[in-house]
mmCIF file of C-alpha atoms in Angstrom:
data_model
loop_
_atom_site.group_PDB
_atom_site.id
_atom_site.type_symbol
_atom_site.label_atom_id
_atom_site.label_comp_id
_atom_site.label_asym_id
_atom_site.label_seq_id
_atom_site.Cartn_x
_atom_site.Cartn_y
_atom_site.Cartn_z
ATOM 1 C CA MET J 1 0.405 -2.738 5.936
ATOM 2 C CA ASP J 2 0.333 -3.440 9.162
ATOM 3 C CA GLN J 3 0.833 -6.764 9.387
ATOM 4 C CA LEU J 4 3.481 -7.226 6.958
ATOM 5 C CA THR J 5 6.642 -8.723 8.755
ATOM 6 C CA ARG J 6 8.834 -9.385 6.005
ATOM 7 C CA LEU J 7 10.880 -6.387 6.755
ATOM 8 C CA VAL J 8 11.475 -7.033 9.894
ATOM 9 C CA ASN J 9 15.330 -6.329 11.242
ATOM 10 C CA LYS J 10 15.305 -3.399 8.382
ATOM 11 C CA ARG J 11 16.733 -0.228 9.954
ATOM 12 C CA LEU J 12 15.613 2.959 9.589
ATOM 13 C CA HIS J 13 16.205 6.726 11.150
ATOM 14 C CA LEU J 14 14.080 9.420 11.127
ATOM 15 C CA GLY J 15 15.089 13.715 11.271
ATOM 16 C CA VAL J 16 12.681 15.020 13.886
ATOM 17 C CA CYS J 17 12.674 19.139 12.749
ATOM 18 C CA GLY J 18 10.827 22.498 14.657
ATOM 19 C CA SER J 19 7.164 22.435 13.597
ATOM 20 C CA VAL J 20 4.262 22.035 15.793
ATOM 21 C CA ALA J 21 3.759 18.945 13.620
ATOM 22 C CA CYS J 22 6.620 17.221 15.306
ATOM 23 C CA CYS J 23 4.400 15.929 18.007
ATOM 24 C CA ARG J 24 2.880 13.431 15.008
ATOM 25 C CA ALA J 25 6.200 11.460 14.363
ATOM 26 C CA ALA J 26 6.089 10.054 17.802
ATOM 27 C CA ASP J 27 3.377 7.541 15.621
ATOM 28 C CA LEU J 28 4.959 7.424 12.792
ATOM 29 C CA LEU J 29 7.927 6.060 14.662
ATOM 30 C CA ARG J 30 5.116 3.536 16.680
ATOM 31 C CA ALA J 31 3.533 2.340 13.821
ATOM 32 C CA TRP J 32 7.237 1.493 12.095
ATOM 33 C CA ARG J 33 8.570 0.201 15.595
ATOM 34 C CA ALA J 34 4.833 -2.517 15.603
ATOM 35 C CA LEU J 35 6.552 -3.984 12.166
ATOM 36 C CA ASP J 36 9.917 -4.601 14.251
ATOM 37 C CA LEU J 37 12.251 -1.905 12.223
ATOM 38 C CA HIS J 38 14.776 -0.622 14.264
ATOM 39 C CA VAL J 39 14.170 2.701 14.313
ATOM 40 C CA SER J 40 16.850 5.552 15.431
ATOM 41 C CA VAL J 41 16.037 9.477 16.426
ATOM 42 C CA THR J 42 17.575 12.259 15.470
ATOM 43 C CA LEU J 43 15.842 16.074 17.212
ATOM 44 C CA THR J 44 16.734 19.073 15.975
ATOM 45 C CA PRO J 45 16.768 21.902 18.476
ATOM 46 C CA GLY J 46 13.469 23.172 17.159
ATOM 47 C CA ALA J 47 12.064 19.998 17.650
ATOM 48 C CA ARG J 48 12.963 20.041 21.453
ATOM 49 C CA GLN J 49 10.958 22.886 21.894
ATOM 50 C CA PHE J 50 8.283 20.561 20.609
ATOM 51 C CA VAL J 51 8.900 16.979 21.839
ATOM 52 C CA THR J 52 11.955 15.320 24.430
ATOM 53 C CA PRO J 53 14.173 12.594 23.487
ATOM 54 C CA LEU J 54 12.521 10.535 26.086
ATOM 55 C CA LEU J 55 9.377 10.146 24.450
ATOM 56 C CA PHE J 56 10.845 8.154 21.616
ATOM 57 C CA ALA J 57 12.854 6.537 23.714
ATOM 58 C CA ALA J 58 10.105 5.543 25.568
ATOM 59 C CA LEU J 59 8.614 4.244 22.144
ATOM 60 C CA GLY J 60 11.416 2.295 20.677
ATOM 61 C CA ALA J 61 13.863 4.756 19.715
ATOM 62 C CA ALA J 62 17.733 3.677 20.146
ATOM 63 C CA PRO J 63 19.766 5.453 19.957
ATOM 64 C CA VAL J 64 17.933 9.652 19.918
ATOM 65 C CA TYR J 65 20.893 11.672 19.409
ATOM 66 C CA THR J 66 21.276 15.122 19.870
ATOM 67 C CA ASP J 67 23.533 18.230 19.368
ATOM 68 C CA MET J 68 27.045 17.797 17.898
ATOM 69 C CA PHE J 69 29.838 16.349 20.116
ATOM 70 C CA THR J 70 27.409 15.970 23.244
ATOM 71 C CA PRO J 71 29.821 14.922 25.949
ATOM 72 C CA GLY J 72 30.103 11.523 26.846
ATOM 73 C CA GLU J 73 28.596 10.573 22.897
ATOM 74 C CA ASP J 74 30.770 8.808 20.183
ATOM 75 C CA VAL J 75 32.017 11.705 18.164
ATOM 76 C CA PHE J 76 31.609 9.925 15.270
ATOM 77 C CA ALA J 77 27.788 9.838 15.316
ATOM 78 C CA HIS J 78 26.857 12.080 12.944
ATOM 79 C CA LEU J 79 28.149 9.394 11.123
ATOM 80 C CA GLU J 80 26.020 6.359 11.943
ATOM 81 C CA PRO J 81 22.878 6.364 10.043
ATOM 82 C CA GLY J 82 25.215 6.387 7.007
ATOM 83 C CA GLN J 83 26.372 3.753 8.455
ATOM 84 C CA HIS J 84 23.717 1.083 9.608
ATOM 85 C CA ALA J 85 20.370 2.480 8.206
ATOM 86 C CA HIS J 86 18.607 1.552 4.946
ATOM 87 C CA ALA J 87 16.644 4.600 4.337
ATOM 88 C CA LEU J 88 16.572 8.275 6.006
ATOM 89 C CA VAL J 89 12.974 10.110 6.919
ATOM 90 C CA VAL J 90 12.648 13.710 8.175
ATOM 91 C CA ALA J 91 9.286 14.436 9.275
ATOM 92 C CA PRO J 92 8.355 16.738 9.249
ATOM 93 C CA ALA J 93 11.085 18.441 7.406
ATOM 94 C CA SER J 94 10.706 22.288 7.762
ATOM 95 C CA ALA J 95 12.129 25.229 5.074
ATOM 96 C CA ASP J 96 15.644 25.731 7.131
ATOM 97 C CA ALA J 97 15.771 21.693 6.980
ATOM 98 C CA LEU J 98 15.586 21.698 3.043
ATOM 99 C CA ALA J 99 17.173 24.361 2.649
ATOM 100 C CA ARG J 100 20.234 23.128 4.925
ATOM 101 C CA LEU J 101 19.827 19.690 2.960
ATOM 102 C CA ALA J 102 19.953 21.127 -0.637
ATOM 103 C CA HIS J 103 23.051 23.088 0.298
ATOM 104 C CA GLY J 104 24.980 20.699 2.182
ATOM 105 C CA ALA J 105 25.145 22.249 4.943
ATOM 106 C CA ALA J 106 26.577 19.664 8.118
ATOM 107 C CA ASN J 107 26.440 22.624 11.160
ATOM 108 C CA ASP J 108 23.768 20.212 13.456
ATOM 109 C CA MET J 109 23.202 17.067 14.230
ATOM 110 C CA LEU J 110 20.831 15.771 12.087
ATOM 111 C CA ALA J 111 22.351 17.773 8.312
ATOM 112 C CA ALA J 112 25.689 16.177 8.684
ATOM 113 C CA GLN J 113 23.745 12.834 9.270
ATOM 114 C CA ALA J 114 21.790 13.400 6.013
ATOM 115 C CA LEU J 115 25.237 14.657 4.192
ATOM 116 C CA ALA J 116 26.748 11.547 4.986
ATOM 117 C CA PHE J 117 23.804 9.493 3.976
ATOM 118 C CA ASP J 118 23.912 8.314 0.718
ATOM 119 C CA GLY J 119 20.684 5.548 1.293
ATOM 120 C CA PRO J 120 17.304 6.829 0.151
ATOM 121 C CA LEU J 121 15.460 10.196 1.412
ATOM 122 C CA VAL J 122 12.520 10.649 1.791
ATOM 123 C CA LEU J 123 11.623 14.171 3.125
ATOM 124 C CA ALA J 124 7.659 15.440 4.538
ATOM 125 C CA PRO J 125 7.785 18.935 4.676
ATOM 126 C CA ALA J 126 6.097 20.219 7.095
ATOM 127 C CA MET J 127 5.320 24.312 7.143
ATOM 128 C CA ASN J 128 2.529 27.263 6.926
ATOM 129 C CA PRO J 129 1.433 27.371 3.193
ATOM 130 C CA ARG J 130 3.324 30.597 2.378
ATOM 131 C CA MET J 131 7.064 29.358 3.173
ATOM 132 C CA TRP J 132 6.092 26.038 1.562
ATOM 133 C CA ALA J 133 5.019 27.661 -1.623
ATOM 134 C CA HIS J 134 7.693 30.536 -1.425
ATOM 135 C CA PRO J 135 10.166 30.006 -4.770
ATOM 136 C CA ALA J 136 13.176 29.431 -2.658
ATOM 137 C CA THR J 137 11.500 26.375 -0.610
ATOM 138 C CA GLN J 138 10.060 25.300 -4.263
ATOM 139 C CA ALA J 139 13.617 25.636 -5.815
ATOM 140 C CA ASN J 140 15.101 23.536 -3.067
ATOM 141 C CA ALA J 141 12.767 20.463 -2.784
ATOM 142 C CA ALA J 142 13.078 20.271 -6.328
ATOM 143 C CA LEU J 143 16.704 19.935 -6.329
ATOM 144 C CA LEU J 144 16.714 17.752 -3.959
ATOM 145 C CA GLN J 145 13.623 15.340 -5.655
ATOM 146 C CA GLU J 146 15.951 15.862 -8.884
ATOM 147 C CA ARG J 147 19.126 14.010 -6.779
ATOM 148 C CA GLY J 148 16.936 11.059 -5.807
ATOM 149 C CA ALA J 149 15.490 12.237 -2.552
ATOM 150 C CA GLN J 150 11.617 11.164 -1.753
ATOM 151 C CA ILE J 151 8.827 14.162 -1.353
ATOM 152 C CA VAL J 152 5.996 13.748 0.264
ATOM 153 C CA ARG J 153 4.000 16.607 -0.241
ATOM 154 C CA PRO J 154 2.413 18.312 2.388
ATOM 155 C CA GLY J 155 -1.418 18.306 2.370
ATOM 156 C CA CYS J 156 -3.940 21.009 2.246
ATOM 157 C CA GLY J 157 -6.634 22.342 4.642
ATOM 158 C CA GLY J 158 -6.130 24.427 8.235
ATOM 159 C CA THR J 159 -2.812 25.489 9.361
ATOM 160 C CA ALA J 160 -1.814 25.716 13.582
ATOM 161 C CA CYS J 161 -1.265 29.837 12.314
ATOM 162 C CA GLY J 162 -4.995 29.397 11.351
ATOM 163 C CA ASP J 163 -3.435 29.981 7.260
ATOM 164 C CA GLN J 164 -4.726 27.195 5.148
ATOM 165 C CA GLY J 165 -3.427 25.857 1.975
ATOM 166 C CA GLU J 166 -0.710 23.550 1.081
ATOM 167 C CA GLY J 167 1.534 22.594 3.540
ATOM 168 C CA ARG J 168 0.595 20.740 6.770
ATOM 169 C CA LEU J 169 2.301 17.623 7.200
ATOM 170 C CA ALA J 170 0.894 15.003 4.629
ATOM 171 C CA PRO J 171 -1.043 12.178 6.155
ATOM 172 C CA LEU J 172 0.751 10.007 8.532
ATOM 173 C CA THR J 173 -0.457 6.337 6.319
ATOM 174 C CA ASP J 174 1.564 8.507 3.046
ATOM 175 C CA ILE J 175 4.707 8.771 4.912
ATOM 176 C CA PHE J 176 4.988 5.517 7.120
ATOM 177 C CA LEU J 177 4.004 4.029 3.701
ATOM 178 C CA ALA J 178 7.243 6.127 1.933
ATOM 179 C CA GLY J 179 9.206 4.991 4.869
ATOM 180 C CA LEU J 180 8.330 1.457 3.922
ATOM 181 C CA ARG J 181 9.051 1.764 0.592
ATOM 182 C CA ALA J 182 12.189 3.338 1.178
ATOM 183 C CA LEU J 183 13.247 0.193 2.976
ATOM 184 C CA ALA J 184 12.052 -2.599 0.500
ATOM 185 C CA PRO J 185 13.288 -4.340 -2.731
ATOM 186 C CA GLN J 186 12.561 -2.728 -5.648
ATOM 187 C CA ASP J 187 12.785 -5.562 -7.553
ATOM 188 C CA MET J 188 9.261 -4.704 -9.241
ATOM 189 C CA ALA J 189 10.302 -1.388 -10.580
ATOM 190 C CA GLY J 190 9.787 -0.419 -13.681
ATOM 191 C CA LYS J 191 6.799 -2.859 -13.954
ATOM 192 C CA LYS J 192 3.182 -1.158 -14.585
ATOM 193 C CA VAL J 193 0.473 -3.997 -12.726
ATOM 194 C CA LEU J 194 -2.944 -3.825 -12.578
ATOM 195 C CA VAL J 195 -5.088 -4.734 -9.944
ATOM 196 C CA THR J 196 -8.830 -5.638 -9.484
ATOM 197 C CA LEU J 197 -10.247 -5.373 -5.776
ATOM 198 C CA GLY J 198 -13.457 -5.556 -3.550
ATOM 199 C CA PRO J 199 -16.552 -6.934 -4.791
ATOM 200 C CA THR J 200 -18.743 -5.500 -7.057
ATOM 201 C CA ARG J 201 -22.392 -4.678 -7.217
ATOM 202 C CA GLU J 202 -25.220 -5.625 -9.663
ATOM 203 C CA ALA J 203 -28.588 -3.607 -8.964
ATOM 204 C CA TRP J 204 -31.977 -5.657 -9.615
ATOM 205 C CA ASP J 205 -33.783 -2.900 -8.498
ATOM 206 C CA GLY J 206 -33.272 1.078 -8.721
ATOM 207 C CA VAL J 207 -31.983 0.556 -4.872
ATOM 208 C CA ARG J 208 -31.470 -2.827 -3.600
ATOM 209 C CA TYR J 209 -28.374 -5.127 -5.319
ATOM 210 C CA TRP J 210 -26.582 -8.609 -5.582
ATOM 211 C CA SER J 211 -23.208 -8.621 -4.308
ATOM 212 C CA ASN J 212 -20.277 -10.317 -1.413
ATOM 213 C CA PRO J 213 -18.945 -9.470 1.481
ATOM 214 C CA SER J 214 -15.460 -8.848 -0.077
ATOM 215 C CA THR J 215 -13.947 -5.385 2.045
ATOM 216 C CA GLY J 216 -10.712 -5.815 -0.806
ATOM 217 C CA LEU J 217 -8.165 -6.364 1.563
ATOM 218 C CA MET J 218 -6.079 -9.204 -0.017
ATOM 219 C CA GLY J 219 -5.842 -6.803 -3.029
ATOM 220 C CA ALA J 220 -5.275 -3.700 -1.221
ATOM 221 C CA ALA J 221 -2.248 -5.749 0.393
ATOM 222 C CA LEU J 222 -1.328 -6.618 -2.874
ATOM 223 C CA ALA J 223 -1.633 -3.927 -4.811
ATOM 224 C CA VAL J 224 -0.020 -1.775 -2.020
ATOM 225 C CA CYS J 225 2.842 -4.248 -1.539
ATOM 226 C CA ALA J 226 3.815 -3.936 -5.903
ATOM 227 C CA TRP J 227 3.680 -0.448 -4.936
ATOM 228 C CA LEU J 228 6.487 -0.504 -2.043
ATOM 229 C CA ARG J 229 8.785 -2.555 -4.641
ATOM 230 C CA GLY J 230 8.743 0.232 -7.386
ATOM 231 C CA ALA J 231 5.817 -0.935 -9.404
ATOM 232 C CA ALA J 232 3.725 1.636 -11.185
ATOM 233 C CA VAL J 233 0.348 0.285 -10.376
ATOM 234 C CA THR J 234 -3.176 0.539 -10.908
ATOM 235 C CA ALA J 235 -5.777 -0.489 -8.528
ATOM 236 C CA VAL J 236 -9.595 -1.175 -9.894
ATOM 237 C CA CYS J 237 -11.798 -0.851 -7.015
ATOM 238 C CA GLY J 238 -15.406 -2.272 -6.428
ATOM 239 C CA PRO J 239 -17.651 -0.334 -4.566
ATOM 240 C CA GLY J 240 -16.719 0.338 -0.402
ATOM 241 C CA VAL J 241 -13.579 -0.410 -0.728
ATOM 242 C CA SER J 242 -11.981 1.882 2.122
ATOM 243 C CA TYR J 243 -8.710 1.273 2.598
ATOM 244 C CA ALA J 244 -6.000 3.983 2.136
ATOM 245 C CA LEU J 245 -3.220 3.575 -0.721
ATOM 246 C CA PRO J 246 -0.637 5.897 -1.757
ATOM 247 C CA ARG J 247 -1.222 8.870 -3.187
ATOM 248 C CA ASP J 248 0.484 8.159 -6.399
ATOM 249 C CA LEU J 249 -1.083 5.055 -6.794
ATOM 250 C CA ASP J 250 -3.633 4.966 -9.802
ATOM 251 C CA ARG J 251 -7.313 4.257 -8.124
ATOM 252 C CA ARG J 252 -10.783 3.432 -10.824
ATOM 253 C CA ASP J 253 -13.659 3.017 -8.498
ATOM 254 C CA VAL J 254 -16.535 1.580 -10.655
ATOM 255 C CA THR J 255 -19.755 -0.352 -9.046
ATOM 256 C CA ASN J 256 -20.273 -3.498 -11.282
ATOM 257 C CA ALA J 257 -18.679 -6.399 -13.039
ATOM 258 C CA ARG J 258 -19.663 -4.711 -16.016
ATOM 259 C CA GLU J 259 -17.505 -1.823 -16.035
ATOM 260 C CA MET J 260 -15.109 -4.071 -13.522
ATOM 261 C CA HIS J 261 -14.202 -5.657 -17.270
ATOM 262 C CA ALA J 262 -14.650 -2.418 -19.559
ATOM 263 C CA VAL J 263 -11.650 -0.259 -17.425
ATOM 264 C CA ALA J 264 -9.795 -3.550 -16.905
ATOM 265 C CA ALA J 265 -10.088 -4.459 -20.174
ATOM 266 C CA ALA J 266 -8.798 -0.689 -21.512
ATOM 267 C CA LEU J 267 -5.729 -0.511 -19.068
ATOM 268 C CA TRP J 268 -4.329 -4.131 -19.641
ATOM 269 C CA PRO J 269 -2.863 -3.806 -22.873
ATOM 270 C CA GLY J 270 -0.181 -1.116 -21.005
ATOM 271 C CA MET J 271 0.410 -3.543 -17.745
ATOM 272 C CA ASP J 272 3.084 -5.677 -17.333
ATOM 273 C CA MET J 273 1.071 -7.527 -14.537
ATOM 274 C CA GLY J 274 -2.208 -8.495 -13.874
ATOM 275 C CA ILE J 275 -3.688 -9.632 -10.364
ATOM 276 C CA PHE J 276 -7.223 -10.168 -10.260
ATOM 277 C CA THR J 277 -8.491 -10.643 -6.822
ATOM 278 C CA ALA J 278 -12.021 -8.695 -7.136
ATOM 279 C CA ALA J 279 -14.649 -11.367 -5.700
ATOM 280 C CA VAL J 280 -16.595 -10.249 -9.147
ATOM 281 C CA ALA J 281 -20.464 -11.423 -9.405
ATOM 282 C CA ASP J 282 -20.117 -14.373 -11.741
ATOM 283 C CA PHE J 283 -24.052 -12.673 -12.779
ATOM 284 C CA SER J 284 -25.863 -10.024 -12.915
ATOM 285 C CA PRO J 285 -30.027 -9.472 -11.907
ATOM 286 C CA LYS J 286 -32.398 -8.356 -15.134
ATOM 287 C CA PRO J 287 -33.111 -5.193 -13.161
ATOM 288 C CA LEU J 288 -37.195 -5.176 -12.581
ATOM 289 C CA GLY J 289 -36.968 -1.140 -13.119
ATOM 290 C CA PRO J 290 -34.926 2.320 -11.904
ATOM 291 C CA HIS J 291 -37.077 2.737 -9.327
ATOM 292 C CA LYS J 292 -38.018 0.622 -5.551
ATOM 293 C CA PHE J 293 -39.119 -2.922 -5.971
ATOM 294 C CA LYS J 294 -42.648 -2.734 -3.660
ATOM 295 C CA LYS J 295 -43.890 -5.335 -1.596
ATOM 296 C CA ALA J 296 -47.744 -4.706 -2.503
ATOM 297 C CA ALA J 297 -46.222 -5.817 -5.874
ATOM 298 C CA ALA J 298 -45.809 -9.107 -5.650
ATOM 299 C CA PRO J 299 -47.354 -10.010 -2.393
ATOM 300 C CA GLN J 300 -47.067 -14.142 -3.117
ATOM 301 C CA GLY J 301 -43.021 -13.532 -3.608
ATOM 302 C CA PHE J 302 -41.326 -13.149 -6.976
ATOM 303 C CA SER J 303 -38.063 -14.398 -8.604
ATOM 304 C CA VAL J 304 -35.442 -12.131 -10.073
ATOM 305 C CA ASP J 305 -33.802 -13.639 -13.535
ATOM 306 C CA PHE J 306 -29.447 -13.539 -13.987
ATOM 307 C CA THR J 307 -27.427 -12.954 -17.237
ATOM 308 C CA PRO J 308 -23.743 -14.376 -16.629
ATOM 309 C CA ASN J 309 -21.168 -11.828 -16.666
ATOM 310 C CA PRO J 310 -17.672 -11.253 -18.398
ATOM 311 C CA ASP J 311 -15.062 -13.385 -16.590
ATOM 312 C CA ILE J 312 -12.747 -10.933 -16.464
ATOM 313 C CA LEU J 313 -9.929 -12.875 -15.097
ATOM 314 C CA GLN J 314 -10.152 -15.480 -18.253
ATOM 315 C CA THR J 315 -10.525 -13.034 -20.773
ATOM 316 C CA LEU J 316 -7.876 -10.634 -20.417
ATOM 317 C CA ALA J 317 -5.638 -13.785 -19.359
ATOM 318 C CA THR J 318 -6.436 -14.758 -22.957
ATOM 319 C CA ALA J 319 -5.901 -11.823 -24.415
ATOM 320 C CA ARG J 320 -2.482 -10.693 -23.854
ATOM 321 C CA ALA J 321 0.930 -10.454 -24.442
ATOM 322 C CA PRO J 322 3.599 -12.820 -24.258
ATOM 323 C CA HIS J 323 5.576 -10.764 -21.823
ATOM 324 C CA GLN J 324 2.398 -10.069 -19.408
ATOM 325 C CA LYS J 325 2.144 -12.075 -15.942
ATOM 326 C CA VAL J 326 -1.422 -13.130 -14.552
ATOM 327 C CA LEU J 327 -2.424 -13.614 -10.508
ATOM 328 C CA GLY J 328 -5.741 -15.001 -10.211
ATOM 329 C CA PHE J 329 -8.077 -15.238 -7.452
ATOM 330 C CA ALA J 330 -10.432 -18.233 -5.810
ATOM 331 C CA ALA J 331 -12.789 -17.902 -3.268
ATOM 332 C CA GLU J 332 -14.002 -21.525 -2.678
ATOM 333 C CA THR J 333 -15.400 -23.704 0.254
ATOM 334 C CA ALA J 334 -13.820 -26.737 0.657
ATOM 335 C CA PRO J 335 -13.299 -28.744 3.485
ATOM 336 C CA ASP J 336 -9.865 -28.957 4.274
ATOM 337 C CA MET J 337 -6.397 -27.052 2.606
ATOM 338 C CA ALA J 338 -5.936 -30.460 1.199
ATOM 339 C CA ALA J 339 -9.265 -30.346 -1.289
ATOM 340 C CA LEU J 340 -8.537 -27.158 -1.717
ATOM 341 C CA LEU J 341 -5.348 -27.641 -4.212
ATOM 342 C CA PRO J 342 -7.497 -29.627 -6.524
ATOM 343 C CA LEU J 343 -9.887 -26.457 -7.441
ATOM 344 C CA ALA J 344 -6.841 -23.852 -6.926
ATOM 345 C CA ARG J 345 -4.811 -26.062 -10.305
ATOM 346 C CA ALA J 346 -8.333 -26.946 -12.592
ATOM 347 C CA LYS J 347 -9.467 -23.151 -12.511
ATOM 348 C CA LEU J 348 -5.153 -22.192 -12.823
ATOM 349 C CA ALA J 349 -6.100 -23.816 -15.687
ATOM 350 C CA ARG J 350 -9.467 -23.197 -17.230
ATOM 351 C CA LYS J 351 -8.449 -19.409 -16.855
ATOM 352 C CA ASN J 352 -5.323 -19.408 -18.416
ATOM 353 C CA ALA J 353 -2.848 -18.246 -16.092
ATOM 354 C CA ASP J 354 0.413 -18.123 -14.511
ATOM 355 C CA LEU J 355 -0.598 -18.509 -10.970
ATOM 356 C CA LEU J 356 -3.424 -18.699 -9.191
ATOM 357 C CA ALA J 357 -4.598 -18.519 -5.367
ATOM 358 C CA ALA J 358 -7.294 -20.138 -3.532
ATOM 359 C CA ASN J 359 -8.798 -19.427 -0.658
ATOM 360 C CA ARG J 360 -11.093 -20.858 1.974
ATOM 361 C CA VAL J 361 -14.376 -18.597 2.249
ATOM 362 C CA ASN J 362 -15.819 -20.919 4.862
ATOM 363 C CA SER J 363 -13.161 -20.290 7.157
ATOM 364 C CA ALA J 364 -13.649 -17.390 9.870
ATOM 365 C CA ASP J 365 -9.866 -16.847 9.577
ATOM 366 C CA SER J 366 -9.612 -16.373 6.011
ATOM 367 C CA GLY J 367 -11.433 -14.923 2.730
ATOM 368 C CA PHE J 368 -13.629 -12.085 3.360
ATOM 369 C CA ALA J 369 -13.305 -9.201 5.499
ATOM 370 C CA ALA J 370 -10.454 -11.801 7.286
ATOM 371 C CA PRO J 371 -7.146 -10.110 8.422
ATOM 372 C CA THR J 372 -5.574 -13.173 7.457
ATOM 373 C CA ASN J 373 -5.265 -16.080 4.993
ATOM 374 C CA SER J 374 -4.645 -19.391 4.357
ATOM 375 C CA LEU J 375 -3.881 -20.392 0.341
ATOM 376 C CA ALA J 376 -3.379 -23.074 -1.666
ATOM 377 C CA VAL J 377 -1.479 -21.613 -4.634
ATOM 378 C CA ALA J 378 -0.399 -23.116 -8.137
ATOM 379 C CA ASP J 379 1.635 -22.145 -11.059
ATOM 380 C CA ALA J 380 1.998 -23.202 -14.771
ATOM 381 C CA THR J 381 5.490 -25.123 -14.384
ATOM 382 C CA GLY J 382 3.996 -27.291 -12.166
ATOM 383 C CA ARG J 383 4.732 -25.840 -8.633
ATOM 384 C CA GLU J 384 1.630 -26.016 -5.977
ATOM 385 C CA GLU J 385 1.769 -24.983 -2.275
ATOM 386 C CA ILE J 386 -0.434 -24.911 0.792
ATOM 387 C CA TRP J 387 -0.042 -22.062 3.199
ATOM 388 C CA PRO J 388 -0.124 -21.433 6.444
ATOM 389 C CA ASN J 389 -2.576 -19.303 7.567
ATOM 390 C CA GLN J 390 -0.648 -15.607 7.627
ATOM 391 C CA SER J 391 -1.863 -11.930 7.819
ATOM 392 C CA LYS J 392 -2.479 -11.074 4.335
ATOM 393 C CA ALA J 393 0.570 -8.103 3.861
ATOM 394 C CA ASP J 394 3.055 -11.332 3.635
ATOM 395 C CA ALA J 395 0.515 -13.318 1.729
ATOM 396 C CA ALA J 396 0.315 -10.408 -0.819
ATOM 397 C CA TRP J 397 4.830 -9.897 -0.850
ATOM 398 C CA ASP J 398 5.278 -13.806 -0.944
ATOM 399 C CA LEU J 399 2.602 -13.542 -4.565
ATOM 400 C CA CYS J 400 4.483 -11.235 -5.821
ATOM 401 C CA THR J 401 8.032 -12.390 -4.994
ATOM 402 C CA TRP J 402 6.019 -16.017 -6.863
ATOM 403 C CA LEU J 403 5.622 -14.235 -9.904
ATOM 404 C CA LEU J 404 7.546 -12.007 -10.171
ATOM 405 C CA ARG J 405 9.875 -15.319 -10.822
ATOM 406 C CA LEU J 406 7.198 -16.444 -12.969
#
C-alpha cells in the first residue's frame, strides 16, 4: 500500500524503545512519511543509546520528544500525542515498556504519553526470546491486548545476542500495515470478505501451462484495503502472487481455475462480500500427458483441445444469499475508456454482480502488472463512472467504499 493517498494528513505517533532493533524504526518512519502521514516520535533513554533524535528529525518526524520537562519544551508535551495523534505505535517495544504500559506507569515521556492516549495503540515487541517467553512479559502483553492494544507479535529466528526463537522485531511490513490499520476507518469491521486474485495456470503437458500476465496486484490491494478497514479477509491466490499480505489474513494458494473455483465455492457461504479480481483462464487445455511433450513427437506442429472452466464470478454471484455483495472485474481490450463502460455494464448484468470494474489491459499504465489502473465502474443501481488513472491502492479504497454503500 505504498501508493495509498486516502490517509493523507492523518497523524501517527511513534514510540521507540531501547533495542538493537530500534534502528529499524527509522525505516518505518520513512515508509509512513512517504504516504504523507504526519509522524511525531518519542525516543526513550534506552533508544537514545542506539539512535539520535536528529536521525528522526532529518527523516521528517516533528516533533521529536526525549525527556520529560526538558528546558524550553512545552511542559505539557506528555499530553500532546493524546490531543493530536490518531494512533500510537511503539516499535520496538521493550519488555520494560510493556510492563510500564500494562501497569500505568508514567515515569518517562513515552509512558506518560501512552497513559494519556485513548486512541488505537499498536505494540511491536522486540527482545531476547527468553525475555519474551517469560510469564511476566506474556502476562503484560495479554493484559494490554485485553484492553484493546494490538500486539504485532515478534518474529522467529536469530537475535543479536545469538539466541534463536521468538523475540526479534516483526517484519516491518507487518508493523507498517498495523499502523495504517490503526489510522483507517473501521467501517468494514464485522464483515467477512473473500478476494480472488492473480492468474491461473492450466497445464497442457507435464511442465507447460496456459496462463496470462496477471500479478495479482489489484486483488492484493483490495484484500489489504478491506483488512485495513477492519474486515476479516480470505484471499484465494493464484500462482506467482508474491505480495506481502497481513499475517492474520487467511491466504489460500491454488494453481488452476478448477482449484480456485472449488476453494472459493467452499468459502463463499460464510462470506459477506466477494471481490473477484482473479484473471481466471476461461478455458483449460486437455493435457497431452503427464510428461513433457517432445518436439520430436510432432515435427509438423500439433493441436491442443480446450474445455471451458467454471465461471467463478457468475456461479457464486448467482448462488449468493440476499445479504452478500459481489464486486467483479473485467479485463478488456478497448480503444479508450468510453468504449470500456458499455463492456462493464454488459458484464455486470451477465454475471449478476452488484458492482463491476473494467480495466484496459492493452494500455501500459493499466491492467496486468501495472502499478496503476484506469477503471470504468458500473453498479446494479444504474450508477456509472469512469475513473482516471490512479494507483491500484487508491482504486481499491474507492471500490471498497462503493461496495459498502450498495
